[in-house]
């Protein structure tokens, strides 16, 4: 669903998957394989996903939810902008279900998805966004401004903020403060996620302000989305047409709320006239740079 341009060659990095994109891929394979008995026989054993793949676990991604652990998935199903595209099974090849019917089933499954599945999808989406913003800023400022990468603890803390707020956004009508977000346990190389509190190491007033702004804007976005949900209609389109629309759409259509926080993790402009914030290692940032989207 994203372009295949490679950042190392000076091109635009591929946009990350959203939580919905991740869930759609997994649930689609679960329906085809478990309910309809359709398996993509073109996948060789070397092309199958394994939970011990270093590319997967070394980036902090956790194991699959129990519902999807025994599926036959492509080895790079979680990577955007895959260099080697595979031919996905369509109705004309398996004859089991149309895209419209499949989309309806996946939408219903998302509504009733358990907390394990939702947390997994939101976490992968948050990690993907962090990696995307890092690559994007590295490309934009490689020859002008030195970058200060975020520490693993701070990266995990921001991921925890995003996951917690996505999971709890529909349970509260007011914006919780960052200090109320509890620590979470994840499997994988980063077992413990440091809670974001006002006394956390490396925290700053600017970071708390950005996190609070992100939480408020995210909840407003969810309220608007809930109001518009009833008017959403399913469209029967081929997968290739959907991917074409995705690739040709401008990046600012994604309207990512998380970019407010992520921009501050990997890029700080040079300080100007003694405006650097005290004690947090961040330079002053004008409001335009803080509010820009992807």
PDB file of C-alpha atoms in Angstrom:
ATOM      1  CA  UNK A   1       0.000   0.000   0.000  1.00  0.00           C
ATOM      2  CA  UNK A   2       3.024   2.286  -0.012  1.00  0.00           C
ATOM      3  CA  UNK A   3       5.540   3.253  -2.637  1.00  0.00           C
ATOM      4  CA  UNK A   4       8.758   1.277  -3.089  1.00  0.00           C
ATOM      5  CA  UNK A   5      11.160   4.242  -3.054  1.00  0.00           C
ATOM      6  CA  UNK A   6      14.267   3.614  -0.979  1.00  0.00           C
ATOM      7  CA  UNK A   7      15.509   6.248   1.460  1.00  0.00           C
ATOM      8  CA  UNK A   8      19.156   5.151   1.228  1.00  0.00           C
ATOM      9  CA  UNK A   9      19.120   6.245  -2.425  1.00  0.00           C
ATOM     10  CA  UNK A  10      17.933   9.732  -1.508  1.00  0.00           C
ATOM     11  CA  UNK A  11      14.287   9.077  -2.276  1.00  0.00           C
ATOM     12  CA  UNK A  12      11.166   9.492  -0.180  1.00  0.00           C
ATOM     13  CA  UNK A  13      10.710   6.679   2.401  1.00  0.00           C
ATOM     14  CA  UNK A  14       7.584   4.558   2.232  1.00  0.00           C
ATOM     15  CA  UNK A  15       4.688   5.695   4.386  1.00  0.00           C
ATOM     16  CA  UNK A  16       3.981   3.429   7.383  1.00  0.00           C
ATOM     17  CA  UNK A  17       0.983   1.164   7.807  1.00  0.00           C
ATOM     18  CA  UNK A  18      -1.823   2.354  10.045  1.00  0.00           C
ATOM     19  CA  UNK A  19      -3.312   0.068  12.705  1.00  0.00           C
ATOM     20  CA  UNK A  20      -6.185  -0.636  10.301  1.00  0.00           C
ATOM     21  CA  UNK A  21      -3.791  -1.593   7.466  1.00  0.00           C
ATOM     22  CA  UNK A  22      -2.047  -4.057   9.774  1.00  0.00           C
ATOM     23  CA  UNK A  23      -5.296  -5.558  11.048  1.00  0.00           C
ATOM     24  CA  UNK A  24      -6.718  -5.816   7.522  1.00  0.00           C
ATOM     25  CA  UNK A  25      -3.768  -7.907   6.323  1.00  0.00           C
ATOM     26  CA  UNK A  26      -3.921 -10.296   9.269  1.00  0.00           C
ATOM     27  CA  UNK A  27      -7.694 -10.678   9.366  1.00  0.00           C
ATOM     28  CA  UNK A  28      -7.865 -11.151   5.590  1.00  0.00           C
ATOM     29  CA  UNK A  29      -5.484 -14.100   5.815  1.00  0.00           C
ATOM     30  CA  UNK A  30      -7.354 -15.497   8.831  1.00  0.00           C
ATOM     31  CA  UNK A  31     -10.679 -15.450   6.969  1.00  0.00           C
ATOM     32  CA  UNK A  32      -9.223 -16.964   3.807  1.00  0.00           C
ATOM     33  CA  UNK A  33      -7.202 -19.666   5.566  1.00  0.00           C
ATOM     34  CA  UNK A  34      -9.353 -20.527   8.605  1.00  0.00           C
ATOM     35  CA  UNK A  35     -12.911 -19.953   7.409  1.00  0.00           C
ATOM     36  CA  UNK A  36     -12.620 -20.576   3.669  1.00  0.00           C
ATOM     37  CA  UNK A  37      -9.691 -22.998   3.541  1.00  0.00           C
ATOM     38  CA  UNK A  38      -7.740 -20.953   0.994  1.00  0.00           C
ATOM     39  CA  UNK A  39      -3.930 -21.065   1.249  1.00  0.00           C
ATOM     40  CA  UNK A  40      -1.525 -19.318  -1.109  1.00  0.00           C
ATOM     41  CA  UNK A  41       0.430 -22.281  -2.430  1.00  0.00           C
ATOM     42  CA  UNK A  42       2.830 -20.008  -4.321  1.00  0.00           C
ATOM     43  CA  UNK A  43       4.590 -19.122  -1.049  1.00  0.00           C
ATOM     44  CA  UNK A  44       7.688 -21.262  -0.544  1.00  0.00           C
ATOM     45  CA  UNK A  45       8.933 -22.214   2.908  1.00  0.00           C
ATOM     46  CA  UNK A  46      11.694 -19.602   2.675  1.00  0.00           C
ATOM     47  CA  UNK A  47       9.079 -16.932   1.962  1.00  0.00           C
ATOM     48  CA  UNK A  48       7.019 -17.588   5.103  1.00  0.00           C
ATOM     49  CA  UNK A  49       7.083 -15.299   8.120  1.00  0.00           C
ATOM     50  CA  UNK A  50       8.787 -16.583  11.272  1.00  0.00           C
ATOM     51  CA  UNK A  51       8.518 -14.858  14.651  1.00  0.00           C
ATOM     52  CA  UNK A  52      12.300 -15.024  15.168  1.00  0.00           C
ATOM     53  CA  UNK A  53      13.112 -12.948  12.066  1.00  0.00           C
ATOM     54  CA  UNK A  54      15.845 -10.523  13.275  1.00  0.00           C
ATOM     55  CA  UNK A  55      14.430  -7.718  11.117  1.00  0.00           C
ATOM     56  CA  UNK A  56      11.173  -8.075  13.024  1.00  0.00           C
ATOM     57  CA  UNK A  57      12.208  -8.616  16.641  1.00  0.00           C
ATOM     58  CA  UNK A  58      15.202  -6.251  16.642  1.00  0.00           C
ATOM     59  CA  UNK A  59      12.936  -3.305  15.848  1.00  0.00           C
ATOM     60  CA  UNK A  60      10.913  -3.844  19.034  1.00  0.00           C
ATOM     61  CA  UNK A  61       7.914  -5.463  17.360  1.00  0.00           C
ATOM     62  CA  UNK A  62       6.072  -8.026  19.480  1.00  0.00           C
ATOM     63  CA  UNK A  63       4.847 -11.508  18.621  1.00  0.00           C
ATOM     64  CA  UNK A  64       1.613 -11.994  16.727  1.00  0.00           C
ATOM     65  CA  UNK A  65      -1.664 -12.173  18.672  1.00  0.00           C
ATOM     66  CA  UNK A  66      -2.725 -15.730  19.484  1.00  0.00           C
ATOM     67  CA  UNK A  67      -5.484 -15.548  16.855  1.00  0.00           C
ATOM     68  CA  UNK A  68      -2.954 -15.207  14.021  1.00  0.00           C
ATOM     69  CA  UNK A  69       0.080 -17.141  15.239  1.00  0.00           C
ATOM     70  CA  UNK A  70      -0.480 -20.230  13.083  1.00  0.00           C
ATOM     71  CA  UNK A  71      -1.232 -18.411   9.807  1.00  0.00           C
ATOM     72  CA  UNK A  72       0.972 -18.759   6.743  1.00  0.00           C
ATOM     73  CA  UNK A  73       2.073 -15.156   6.224  1.00  0.00           C
ATOM     74  CA  UNK A  74       4.636 -13.716   3.795  1.00  0.00           C
ATOM     75  CA  UNK A  75       7.983 -13.065   5.451  1.00  0.00           C
ATOM     76  CA  UNK A  76       7.729  -9.307   4.825  1.00  0.00           C
ATOM     77  CA  UNK A  77       4.005  -8.801   5.425  1.00  0.00           C
ATOM     78  CA  UNK A  78       4.754  -6.042   7.975  1.00  0.00           C
ATOM     79  CA  UNK A  79       7.177  -4.086   5.757  1.00  0.00           C
ATOM     80  CA  UNK A  80       5.885  -1.151   3.715  1.00  0.00           C
ATOM     81  CA  UNK A  81       7.166  -0.530   0.214  1.00  0.00           C
ATOM     82  CA  UNK A  82       8.179  -4.137  -0.364  1.00  0.00           C
ATOM     83  CA  UNK A  83      10.808  -4.439  -3.059  1.00  0.00           C
ATOM     84  CA  UNK A  84       9.352  -7.686  -4.349  1.00  0.00           C
ATOM     85  CA  UNK A  85       5.581  -7.540  -4.783  1.00  0.00           C
ATOM     86  CA  UNK A  86       3.681 -10.810  -4.708  1.00  0.00           C
ATOM     87  CA  UNK A  87       0.493 -11.668  -6.548  1.00  0.00           C
ATOM     88  CA  UNK A  88      -2.244 -11.839  -3.936  1.00  0.00           C
ATOM     89  CA  UNK A  89      -5.093 -14.282  -4.235  1.00  0.00           C
ATOM     90  CA  UNK A  90      -8.202 -12.757  -5.806  1.00  0.00           C
ATOM     91  CA  UNK A  91     -11.700 -14.095  -6.204  1.00  0.00           C
ATOM     92  CA  UNK A  92     -10.949 -15.109  -9.785  1.00  0.00           C
ATOM     93  CA  UNK A  93      -8.299 -17.508  -8.437  1.00  0.00           C
ATOM     94  CA  UNK A  94      -9.984 -18.900  -5.307  1.00  0.00           C
ATOM     95  CA  UNK A  95     -13.660 -18.229  -6.159  1.00  0.00           C
ATOM     96  CA  UNK A  96     -14.658 -18.041  -2.491  1.00  0.00           C
ATOM     97  CA  UNK A  97     -15.571 -14.454  -1.665  1.00  0.00           C
ATOM     98  CA  UNK A  98     -15.728 -11.001  -3.242  1.00  0.00           C
ATOM     99  CA  UNK A  99     -13.695  -8.060  -2.029  1.00  0.00           C
ATOM    100  CA  UNK A 100     -16.867  -6.305  -0.841  1.00  0.00           C
ATOM    101  CA  UNK A 101     -17.921  -9.274   1.281  1.00  0.00           C
ATOM    102  CA  UNK A 102     -14.404  -9.714   2.613  1.00  0.00           C
ATOM    103  CA  UNK A 103     -14.144  -6.031   3.553  1.00  0.00           C
ATOM    104  CA  UNK A 104     -17.465  -6.193   5.386  1.00  0.00           C
ATOM    105  CA  UNK A 105     -16.310  -9.194   7.418  1.00  0.00           C
ATOM    106  CA  UNK A 106     -13.005  -7.522   8.282  1.00  0.00           C
ATOM    107  CA  UNK A 107     -14.765  -4.309   9.352  1.00  0.00           C
ATOM    108  CA  UNK A 108     -17.047  -6.260  11.675  1.00  0.00           C
ATOM    109  CA  UNK A 109     -14.068  -8.147  13.095  1.00  0.00           C
ATOM    110  CA  UNK A 110     -12.269  -4.874  13.853  1.00  0.00           C
ATOM    111  CA  UNK A 111     -15.231  -3.603  15.874  1.00  0.00           C
ATOM    112  CA  UNK A 112     -15.198  -6.718  18.060  1.00  0.00           C
ATOM    113  CA  UNK A 113     -11.411  -7.253  18.142  1.00  0.00           C
ATOM    114  CA  UNK A 114      -9.979  -8.083  21.573  1.00  0.00           C
ATOM    115  CA  UNK A 115      -7.504  -5.870  23.429  1.00  0.00           C
ATOM    116  CA  UNK A 116      -4.541  -8.104  22.548  1.00  0.00           C
ATOM    117  CA  UNK A 117      -5.165  -7.666  18.830  1.00  0.00           C
ATOM    118  CA  UNK A 118      -5.839  -3.929  19.006  1.00  0.00           C
ATOM    119  CA  UNK A 119      -2.766  -3.273  21.160  1.00  0.00           C
ATOM    120  CA  UNK A 120      -0.605  -5.242  18.728  1.00  0.00           C
ATOM    121  CA  UNK A 121      -1.873  -3.279  15.706  1.00  0.00           C
ATOM    122  CA  UNK A 122      -1.517   0.111  17.382  1.00  0.00           C
ATOM    123  CA  UNK A 123       1.977  -0.739  18.622  1.00  0.00           C
ATOM    124  CA  UNK A 124       3.238  -1.806  15.188  1.00  0.00           C
ATOM    125  CA  UNK A 125       1.712   1.315  13.653  1.00  0.00           C
ATOM    126  CA  UNK A 126       3.407   3.555  16.246  1.00  0.00           C
ATOM    127  CA  UNK A 127       6.808   1.912  15.713  1.00  0.00           C
ATOM    128  CA  UNK A 128       6.384   2.239  11.957  1.00  0.00           C
ATOM    129  CA  UNK A 129       5.582   5.940  12.316  1.00  0.00           C
ATOM    130  CA  UNK A 130       8.692   6.535  14.441  1.00  0.00           C
ATOM    131  CA  UNK A 131      10.889   4.815  11.854  1.00  0.00           C
ATOM    132  CA  UNK A 132       9.240   6.741   9.017  1.00  0.00           C
ATOM    133  CA  UNK A 133       9.736  10.134  10.674  1.00  0.00           C
ATOM    134  CA  UNK A 134      13.362   9.294  11.434  1.00  0.00           C
ATOM    135  CA  UNK A 135      14.077   8.357   7.805  1.00  0.00           C
ATOM    136  CA  UNK A 136      12.170  11.360   6.500  1.00  0.00           C
ATOM    137  CA  UNK A 137      14.010  13.849   8.709  1.00  0.00           C
ATOM    138  CA  UNK A 138      17.358  12.180   7.963  1.00  0.00           C
ATOM    139  CA  UNK A 139      16.740  12.668   4.260  1.00  0.00           C
ATOM    140  CA  UNK A 140      15.573  16.291   4.627  1.00  0.00           C
ATOM    141  CA  UNK A 141      18.383  17.460   6.893  1.00  0.00           C
ATOM    142  CA  UNK A 142      21.253  15.112   6.050  1.00  0.00           C
ATOM    143  CA  UNK A 143      23.486  17.854   4.648  1.00  0.00           C
ATOM    144  CA  UNK A 144      22.413  20.789   6.827  1.00  0.00           C
ATOM    145  CA  UNK A 145      21.515  19.952  10.417  1.00  0.00           C
ATOM    146  CA  UNK A 146      22.933  17.151  12.583  1.00  0.00           C
ATOM    147  CA  UNK A 147      20.258  14.823  13.931  1.00  0.00           C
ATOM    148  CA  UNK A 148      19.996  13.698  17.532  1.00  0.00           C
ATOM    149  CA  UNK A 149      18.233  10.296  17.555  1.00  0.00           C
ATOM    150  CA  UNK A 150      15.903   9.480  20.408  1.00  0.00           C
ATOM    151  CA  UNK A 151      17.093   7.062  23.062  1.00  0.00           C
ATOM    152  CA  UNK A 152      15.431   3.598  23.169  1.00  0.00           C
ATOM    153  CA  UNK A 153      13.711   4.509  26.443  1.00  0.00           C
ATOM    154  CA  UNK A 154      12.218   7.674  25.000  1.00  0.00           C
ATOM    155  CA  UNK A 155      11.152   5.852  21.832  1.00  0.00           C
ATOM    156  CA  UNK A 156       9.392   3.196  23.908  1.00  0.00           C
ATOM    157  CA  UNK A 157       7.787   5.878  26.072  1.00  0.00           C
ATOM    158  CA  UNK A 158       6.261   7.641  23.065  1.00  0.00           C
ATOM    159  CA  UNK A 159       5.069   4.326  21.620  1.00  0.00           C
ATOM    160  CA  UNK A 160       3.399   3.644  24.971  1.00  0.00           C
ATOM    161  CA  UNK A 161       1.624   7.021  24.817  1.00  0.00           C
ATOM    162  CA  UNK A 162       0.257   6.349  21.341  1.00  0.00           C
ATOM    163  CA  UNK A 163      -0.873   2.792  22.124  1.00  0.00           C
ATOM    164  CA  UNK A 164      -2.486   3.722  25.441  1.00  0.00           C
ATOM    165  CA  UNK A 165      -4.412   6.647  24.008  1.00  0.00           C
ATOM    166  CA  UNK A 166      -5.600   4.685  20.966  1.00  0.00           C
ATOM    167  CA  UNK A 167      -6.881   1.883  23.211  1.00  0.00           C
ATOM    168  CA  UNK A 168      -8.536   4.162  25.771  1.00  0.00           C
ATOM    169  CA  UNK A 169      -9.761   7.003  23.558  1.00  0.00           C
ATOM    170  CA  UNK A 170     -13.353   5.754  23.482  1.00  0.00           C
ATOM    171  CA  UNK A 171     -13.493   5.150  27.247  1.00  0.00           C
ATOM    172  CA  UNK A 172     -13.117   8.777  28.333  1.00  0.00           C
ATOM    173  CA  UNK A 173     -14.535  12.092  27.187  1.00  0.00           C
ATOM    174  CA  UNK A 174     -11.756  14.178  28.700  1.00  0.00           C
ATOM    175  CA  UNK A 175      -8.082  14.291  27.812  1.00  0.00           C
ATOM    176  CA  UNK A 176      -5.969  12.376  30.360  1.00  0.00           C
ATOM    177  CA  UNK A 177      -2.658  13.839  31.376  1.00  0.00           C
ATOM    178  CA  UNK A 178       0.577  12.103  30.338  1.00  0.00           C
ATOM    179  CA  UNK A 179       1.314  11.378  34.013  1.00  0.00           C
ATOM    180  CA  UNK A 180      -1.787   9.166  34.225  1.00  0.00           C
ATOM    181  CA  UNK A 181      -0.585   6.740  31.563  1.00  0.00           C
ATOM    182  CA  UNK A 182       0.535   3.500  33.220  1.00  0.00           C
ATOM    183  CA  UNK A 183       3.472   1.449  32.084  1.00  0.00           C
ATOM    184  CA  UNK A 184       2.778  -1.509  29.814  1.00  0.00           C
ATOM    185  CA  UNK A 185       4.446  -4.897  29.357  1.00  0.00           C
ATOM    186  CA  UNK A 186       5.324  -6.149  25.898  1.00  0.00           C
ATOM    187  CA  UNK A 187       7.069  -9.235  24.669  1.00  0.00           C
ATOM    188  CA  UNK A 188      10.205  -8.959  22.590  1.00  0.00           C
ATOM    189  CA  UNK A 189      13.592  -7.346  23.241  1.00  0.00           C
ATOM    190  CA  UNK A 190      12.066  -4.256  24.925  1.00  0.00           C
ATOM    191  CA  UNK A 191      10.085  -5.922  27.708  1.00  0.00           C
ATOM    192  CA  UNK A 192       9.352  -2.951  29.947  1.00  0.00           C
ATOM    193  CA  UNK A 193       7.966   0.313  28.612  1.00  0.00           C
ATOM    194  CA  UNK A 194       8.810   3.311  30.777  1.00  0.00           C
ATOM    195  CA  UNK A 195       5.691   5.279  31.765  1.00  0.00           C
ATOM    196  CA  UNK A 196       5.545   8.870  30.603  1.00  0.00           C
ATOM    197  CA  UNK A 197       5.353  10.934  33.796  1.00  0.00           C
ATOM    198  CA  UNK A 198       6.392  14.409  34.790  1.00  0.00           C
ATOM    199  CA  UNK A 199       9.336  12.953  36.679  1.00  0.00           C
ATOM    200  CA  UNK A 200      10.583  10.555  33.988  1.00  0.00           C
ATOM    201  CA  UNK A 201      14.248  10.791  33.064  1.00  0.00           C
ATOM    202  CA  UNK A 202      14.777  12.945  29.978  1.00  0.00           C
ATOM    203  CA  UNK A 203      11.232  14.402  30.162  1.00  0.00           C
ATOM    204  CA  UNK A 204      10.736  18.108  29.542  1.00  0.00           C
ATOM    205  CA  UNK A 205       7.963  20.726  29.645  1.00  0.00           C
ATOM    206  CA  UNK A 206       8.074  20.870  25.861  1.00  0.00           C
ATOM    207  CA  UNK A 207       7.590  17.104  25.543  1.00  0.00           C
ATOM    208  CA  UNK A 208       4.681  17.160  28.006  1.00  0.00           C
ATOM    209  CA  UNK A 209       3.113  20.005  26.054  1.00  0.00           C
ATOM    210  CA  UNK A 210       3.463  18.109  22.770  1.00  0.00           C
ATOM    211  CA  UNK A 211       2.042  14.895  24.222  1.00  0.00           C
ATOM    212  CA  UNK A 212      -0.912  16.784  25.714  1.00  0.00           C
ATOM    213  CA  UNK A 213      -1.586  18.472  22.381  1.00  0.00           C
ATOM    214  CA  UNK A 214      -1.407  15.137  20.574  1.00  0.00           C
ATOM    215  CA  UNK A 215      -3.884  13.529  22.998  1.00  0.00           C
ATOM    216  CA  UNK A 216      -6.373  16.379  22.623  1.00  0.00           C
ATOM    217  CA  UNK A 217      -6.200  16.402  18.817  1.00  0.00           C
ATOM    218  CA  UNK A 218      -6.441  12.621  18.653  1.00  0.00           C
ATOM    219  CA  UNK A 219      -9.644  12.551  20.698  1.00  0.00           C
ATOM    220  CA  UNK A 220     -11.196  15.301  18.568  1.00  0.00           C
ATOM    221  CA  UNK A 221     -10.351  13.263  15.485  1.00  0.00           C
ATOM    222  CA  UNK A 222     -11.981  10.159  16.972  1.00  0.00           C
ATOM    223  CA  UNK A 223     -15.180  12.080  17.804  1.00  0.00           C
ATOM    224  CA  UNK A 224     -15.432  13.369  14.233  1.00  0.00           C
ATOM    225  CA  UNK A 225     -14.719   9.898  12.821  1.00  0.00           C
ATOM    226  CA  UNK A 226     -17.491   8.366  14.947  1.00  0.00           C
ATOM    227  CA  UNK A 227     -19.961  10.942  13.651  1.00  0.00           C
ATOM    228  CA  UNK A 228     -19.063  10.194  10.051  1.00  0.00           C
ATOM    229  CA  UNK A 229     -18.879   6.407  10.417  1.00  0.00           C
ATOM    230  CA  UNK A 230     -22.538   5.827   9.569  1.00  0.00           C
ATOM    231  CA  UNK A 231     -22.108   7.438   6.158  1.00  0.00           C
ATOM    232  CA  UNK A 232     -19.210   5.186   5.129  1.00  0.00           C
ATOM    233  CA  UNK A 233     -20.061   2.916   2.195  1.00  0.00           C
ATOM    234  CA  UNK A 234     -18.272  -0.183   1.018  1.00  0.00           C
ATOM    235  CA  UNK A 235     -16.931  -0.062  -2.525  1.00  0.00           C
ATOM    236  CA  UNK A 236     -16.246  -3.195  -4.552  1.00  0.00           C
ATOM    237  CA  UNK A 237     -12.828  -2.493  -6.106  1.00  0.00           C
ATOM    238  CA  UNK A 238      -9.912  -4.646  -7.166  1.00  0.00           C
ATOM    239  CA  UNK A 239      -6.915  -4.697  -4.851  1.00  0.00           C
ATOM    240  CA  UNK A 240      -4.706  -3.257  -7.600  1.00  0.00           C
ATOM    241  CA  UNK A 241      -7.001  -0.227  -7.962  1.00  0.00           C
ATOM    242  CA  UNK A 242      -6.949   0.368  -4.204  1.00  0.00           C
ATOM    243  CA  UNK A 243      -3.157   0.185  -4.101  1.00  0.00           C
ATOM    244  CA  UNK A 244      -2.962   2.605  -7.044  1.00  0.00           C
ATOM    245  CA  UNK A 245      -5.163   5.121  -5.223  1.00  0.00           C
ATOM    246  CA  UNK A 246      -3.018   4.771  -2.102  1.00  0.00           C
ATOM    247  CA  UNK A 247       0.278   5.259  -3.927  1.00  0.00           C
ATOM    248  CA  UNK A 248      -0.950   8.257  -5.932  1.00  0.00           C
ATOM    249  CA  UNK A 249      -2.496  10.102  -2.972  1.00  0.00           C
ATOM    250  CA  UNK A 250      -0.432  12.954  -1.457  1.00  0.00           C
ATOM    251  CA  UNK A 251       1.208  12.219   1.864  1.00  0.00           C
ATOM    252  CA  UNK A 252      -0.637  15.037   3.628  1.00  0.00           C
ATOM    253  CA  UNK A 253      -3.922  13.172   3.069  1.00  0.00           C
ATOM    254  CA  UNK A 254      -2.878  10.853   5.889  1.00  0.00           C
ATOM    255  CA  UNK A 255      -3.275  13.776   8.326  1.00  0.00           C
ATOM    256  CA  UNK A 256      -1.279  12.002  11.010  1.00  0.00           C
ATOM    257  CA  UNK A 257      -1.829  13.361  14.505  1.00  0.00           C
ATOM    258  CA  UNK A 258       1.205  11.485  15.782  1.00  0.00           C
ATOM    259  CA  UNK A 259       3.599  13.608  13.721  1.00  0.00           C
ATOM    260  CA  UNK A 260       3.308  16.386  16.313  1.00  0.00           C
ATOM    261  CA  UNK A 261       5.177  14.228  18.818  1.00  0.00           C
ATOM    262  CA  UNK A 262       7.379  12.260  16.435  1.00  0.00           C
ATOM    263  CA  UNK A 263       8.879  15.350  14.767  1.00  0.00           C
ATOM    264  CA  UNK A 264      10.398  16.373  18.093  1.00  0.00           C
ATOM    265  CA  UNK A 265      12.083  13.019  18.723  1.00  0.00           C
ATOM    266  CA  UNK A 266      14.448  13.022  15.783  1.00  0.00           C
ATOM    267  CA  UNK A 267      14.993  16.623  14.780  1.00  0.00           C
ATOM    268  CA  UNK A 268      15.766  19.812  16.666  1.00  0.00           C
ATOM    269  CA  UNK A 269      16.624  23.001  14.716  1.00  0.00           C
ATOM    270  CA  UNK A 270      19.680  25.000  15.849  1.00  0.00           C
ATOM    271  CA  UNK A 271      19.008  27.229  18.902  1.00  0.00           C
ATOM    272  CA  UNK A 272      18.356  30.880  18.181  1.00  0.00           C
ATOM    273  CA  UNK A 273      19.413  33.725  20.477  1.00  0.00           C
ATOM    274  CA  UNK A 274      19.404  31.783  23.731  1.00  0.00           C
ATOM    275  CA  UNK A 275      15.945  30.302  23.269  1.00  0.00           C
ATOM    276  CA  UNK A 276      17.098  26.732  23.999  1.00  0.00           C
ATOM    277  CA  UNK A 277      14.989  24.974  26.594  1.00  0.00           C
ATOM    278  CA  UNK A 278      16.794  24.406  29.877  1.00  0.00           C
ATOM    279  CA  UNK A 279      17.793  20.935  30.972  1.00  0.00           C
ATOM    280  CA  UNK A 280      16.107  18.858  28.255  1.00  0.00           C
ATOM    281  CA  UNK A 281      18.495  18.994  25.288  1.00  0.00           C
ATOM    282  CA  UNK A 282      15.864  20.463  22.945  1.00  0.00           C
ATOM    283  CA  UNK A 283      16.117  23.727  21.046  1.00  0.00           C
ATOM    284  CA  UNK A 284      13.206  26.094  20.670  1.00  0.00           C
ATOM    285  CA  UNK A 285      10.868  25.133  17.845  1.00  0.00           C
ATOM    286  CA  UNK A 286       8.450  27.453  16.130  1.00  0.00           C
ATOM    287  CA  UNK A 287       4.792  26.485  16.063  1.00  0.00           C
ATOM    288  CA  UNK A 288       4.761  25.892  12.316  1.00  0.00           C
ATOM    289  CA  UNK A 289       7.389  23.152  12.518  1.00  0.00           C
ATOM    290  CA  UNK A 290       5.618  21.523  15.487  1.00  0.00           C
ATOM    291  CA  UNK A 291       2.265  21.325  13.770  1.00  0.00           C
ATOM    292  CA  UNK A 292       3.220  20.098  10.355  1.00  0.00           C
ATOM    293  CA  UNK A 293       1.881  16.693   9.259  1.00  0.00           C
ATOM    294  CA  UNK A 294       3.445  13.970   7.192  1.00  0.00           C
TER     295      UNK A 294
END
